[in-house]
Short mmCIF file of C-alpha atoms in Angstrom, two decimals:
data_model
loop_
_atom_site.label_atom_id
_atom_site.label_comp_id
_atom_site.label_asym_id
_atom_site.label_seq_id
_atom_site.Cartn_x
_atom_site.Cartn_y
_atom_site.Cartn_z
CA VAL E 2 30.24 -43.84 -114.61
CA GLN E 3 27.20 -41.30 -114.79
CA LEU E 4 24.00 -42.29 -112.62
CA GLN E 5 20.37 -41.91 -112.65
CA ALA E 6 18.35 -42.69 -109.79
CA SER E 7 14.73 -42.54 -109.99
CA GLY E 8 11.73 -43.76 -108.76
CA GLY E 9 11.23 -42.27 -105.59
CA GLY E 10 7.67 -40.50 -104.65
CA SER E 11 5.10 -40.04 -101.88
CA VAL E 12 3.23 -43.26 -99.95
CA GLN E 13 2.12 -43.58 -97.10
CA PRO E 14 3.76 -45.79 -93.96
CA GLY E 15 3.82 -49.14 -94.76
CA GLY E 16 3.70 -49.14 -98.23
CA SER E 17 6.10 -49.64 -100.80
CA LEU E 18 8.46 -47.80 -103.79
CA ARG E 19 11.36 -49.54 -105.96
CA LEU E 20 14.06 -47.21 -106.89
CA SER E 21 16.43 -47.87 -109.91
CA CYS E 22 19.75 -46.64 -110.69
CA SER E 23 21.00 -46.68 -114.54
CA ALA E 24 23.99 -45.67 -115.82
CA SER E 25 24.20 -43.08 -119.40
CA GLU E 26 27.15 -44.43 -122.08
CA SER E 27 28.55 -47.41 -119.53
CA THR E 28 27.99 -50.48 -117.99
CA LEU E 29 27.26 -51.55 -114.19
CA TYR E 30 28.61 -54.92 -114.70
CA TYR E 31 32.16 -54.24 -113.18
CA TYR E 32 30.83 -52.12 -110.47
CA HIS E 33 30.05 -52.51 -107.17
CA ILE E 34 26.79 -50.07 -106.52
CA GLY E 35 25.83 -48.20 -103.41
CA TRP E 36 22.22 -46.79 -102.33
CA PHE E 37 22.37 -43.81 -99.67
CA ARG E 38 19.86 -41.28 -98.58
CA GLN E 39 20.06 -37.94 -96.53
CA ALA E 40 17.67 -36.91 -95.13
CA PRO E 41 17.52 -32.78 -94.47
CA GLY E 42 20.16 -31.74 -91.49
CA LYS E 43 22.01 -35.22 -91.51
CA GLU E 44 24.73 -36.55 -92.74
CA ARG E 45 24.63 -39.13 -95.99
CA GLU E 46 23.81 -42.68 -94.73
CA GLY E 47 24.14 -46.00 -96.46
CA VAL E 48 21.40 -48.25 -96.93
CA SER E 49 22.56 -51.47 -99.35
CA CYS E 50 25.39 -52.34 -101.60
CA ILE E 51 25.64 -55.37 -104.08
CA SER E 52 28.65 -56.39 -105.25
CA SER E 53 29.61 -56.71 -108.85
CA SER E 54 31.19 -60.40 -108.73
CA ASP E 55 28.61 -62.56 -107.12
CA ASP E 56 26.00 -59.86 -106.32
CA SER E 57 26.68 -60.24 -102.77
CA THR E 58 24.22 -58.12 -100.51
CA TYR E 59 24.65 -55.70 -97.41
CA TYR E 60 22.28 -53.66 -95.47
CA ALA E 61 22.29 -51.78 -92.65
CA ASP E 62 20.60 -52.56 -89.84
CA SER E 63 17.91 -49.92 -90.15
CA VAL E 64 16.72 -51.37 -93.68
CA LYS E 65 17.78 -54.84 -92.67
CA GLY E 66 14.31 -57.13 -94.24
CA ARG E 67 12.31 -54.50 -95.42
CA PHE E 68 15.28 -53.46 -98.36
CA THR E 69 16.06 -55.76 -100.88
CA ILE E 70 18.68 -54.85 -102.84
CA SER E 71 18.77 -56.48 -107.16
CA ARG E 72 20.61 -56.43 -110.17
CA ASP E 73 19.47 -56.77 -113.66
CA ARG E 74 22.41 -56.83 -115.28
CA ALA E 75 20.56 -57.25 -118.60
CA GLU E 76 18.75 -53.92 -118.14
CA ASN E 77 21.86 -52.74 -116.64
CA LEU E 78 20.09 -51.51 -113.62
CA VAL E 79 20.35 -52.17 -109.70
CA TYR E 80 17.21 -51.52 -107.89
CA LEU E 81 16.08 -51.02 -104.31
CA GLN E 82 12.96 -52.01 -103.32
CA MET E 83 11.51 -50.80 -100.58
CA ASP E 84 9.15 -52.45 -98.54
CA SER E 85 7.04 -51.32 -95.08
CA LEU E 86 8.06 -47.70 -95.39
CA LYS E 87 8.14 -45.64 -92.76
CA PRO E 88 8.62 -41.90 -92.19
CA GLU E 89 11.95 -41.92 -90.63
CA ASP E 90 12.33 -43.42 -94.52
CA THR E 91 12.03 -40.16 -96.06
CA ALA E 92 14.92 -39.08 -97.59
CA VAL E 93 16.64 -38.18 -100.99
CA TYR E 94 18.38 -41.26 -102.01
CA TYR E 95 21.22 -41.83 -104.20
CA CYS E 96 23.07 -44.65 -105.99
CA ALA E 97 26.64 -44.90 -105.95
CA ALA E 98 29.40 -46.75 -107.90
CA ASP E 99 32.94 -48.01 -106.95
CA LEU E 100 35.41 -50.72 -108.37
CA THR E 101 36.48 -51.93 -104.97
CA TRP E 102 34.14 -53.91 -102.94
CA TYR E 103 34.78 -54.15 -99.03
CA GLY E 104 32.52 -57.26 -98.48
CA ASP E 105 29.59 -57.29 -96.04
CA SER E 106 31.39 -55.02 -94.20
CA SER E 107 30.09 -51.20 -92.84
CA GLU E 108 32.78 -49.88 -95.11
CA GLY E 109 30.64 -50.48 -98.15
CA LEU E 110 27.76 -48.32 -96.68
CA SER E 111 30.20 -45.74 -96.43
CA PHE E 112 29.91 -42.60 -99.06
CA ARG E 113 33.32 -41.67 -98.77
CA ASN E 114 34.36 -45.11 -100.19
CA TYR E 115 32.12 -44.80 -103.43
CA ASP E 116 33.61 -42.30 -106.47
CA TYR E 117 31.11 -42.03 -108.76
CA TRP E 118 27.25 -40.46 -107.93
CA GLY E 119 24.14 -39.47 -109.52
CA GLN E 120 21.44 -37.47 -108.92
CA GLY E 121 18.93 -38.37 -106.10
CA THR E 122 15.36 -39.65 -106.12
CA GLN E 123 12.90 -37.84 -103.71
CA VAL E 124 11.43 -40.28 -100.96
CA THR E 125 8.65 -39.08 -98.70
CA VAL E 126 6.62 -41.06 -96.05
CA SER E 127 3.68 -39.41 -94.64
CA SER E 128 0.19 -40.36 -94.12
#
C-alpha cells in the first residue's frame, strides 16, 4: 500500500486544516488507518486512528475534542479534520496503514504497529 498525506499548510492559532490520506493503486477499505505527527527533535507521535470494520476511532488526549478522523469509502480517502489548532500541533503529519486493529487503546497510536507509511505533509501553526 502506497500512501500519501496531503492538505497541510500554515495557519494561525485557532485555525483549521483538513488532511487527506490517499492510496495509489490500492484500496484503503481493509486497512486500519492511523495519523501520526513528528516535530523536529521529537519522536513520532500517534494522533488518531480509525478501524476498517466499523470506523471505530481513537484519539490521543492532546487532540481529543479538536481533531476528527473519518473515512470516505467511496472516495478511498481518510481525513483528519483539525480544528482549534495550537502552535504545539506544528509537525509533519503522516498517515499509516495496517491490517491489525488494536481497539480503542494506545497501541493503535504506536507507530511501531503500522507497516505501511506515506510521505508526510507539513502543518505549521503560528501567528
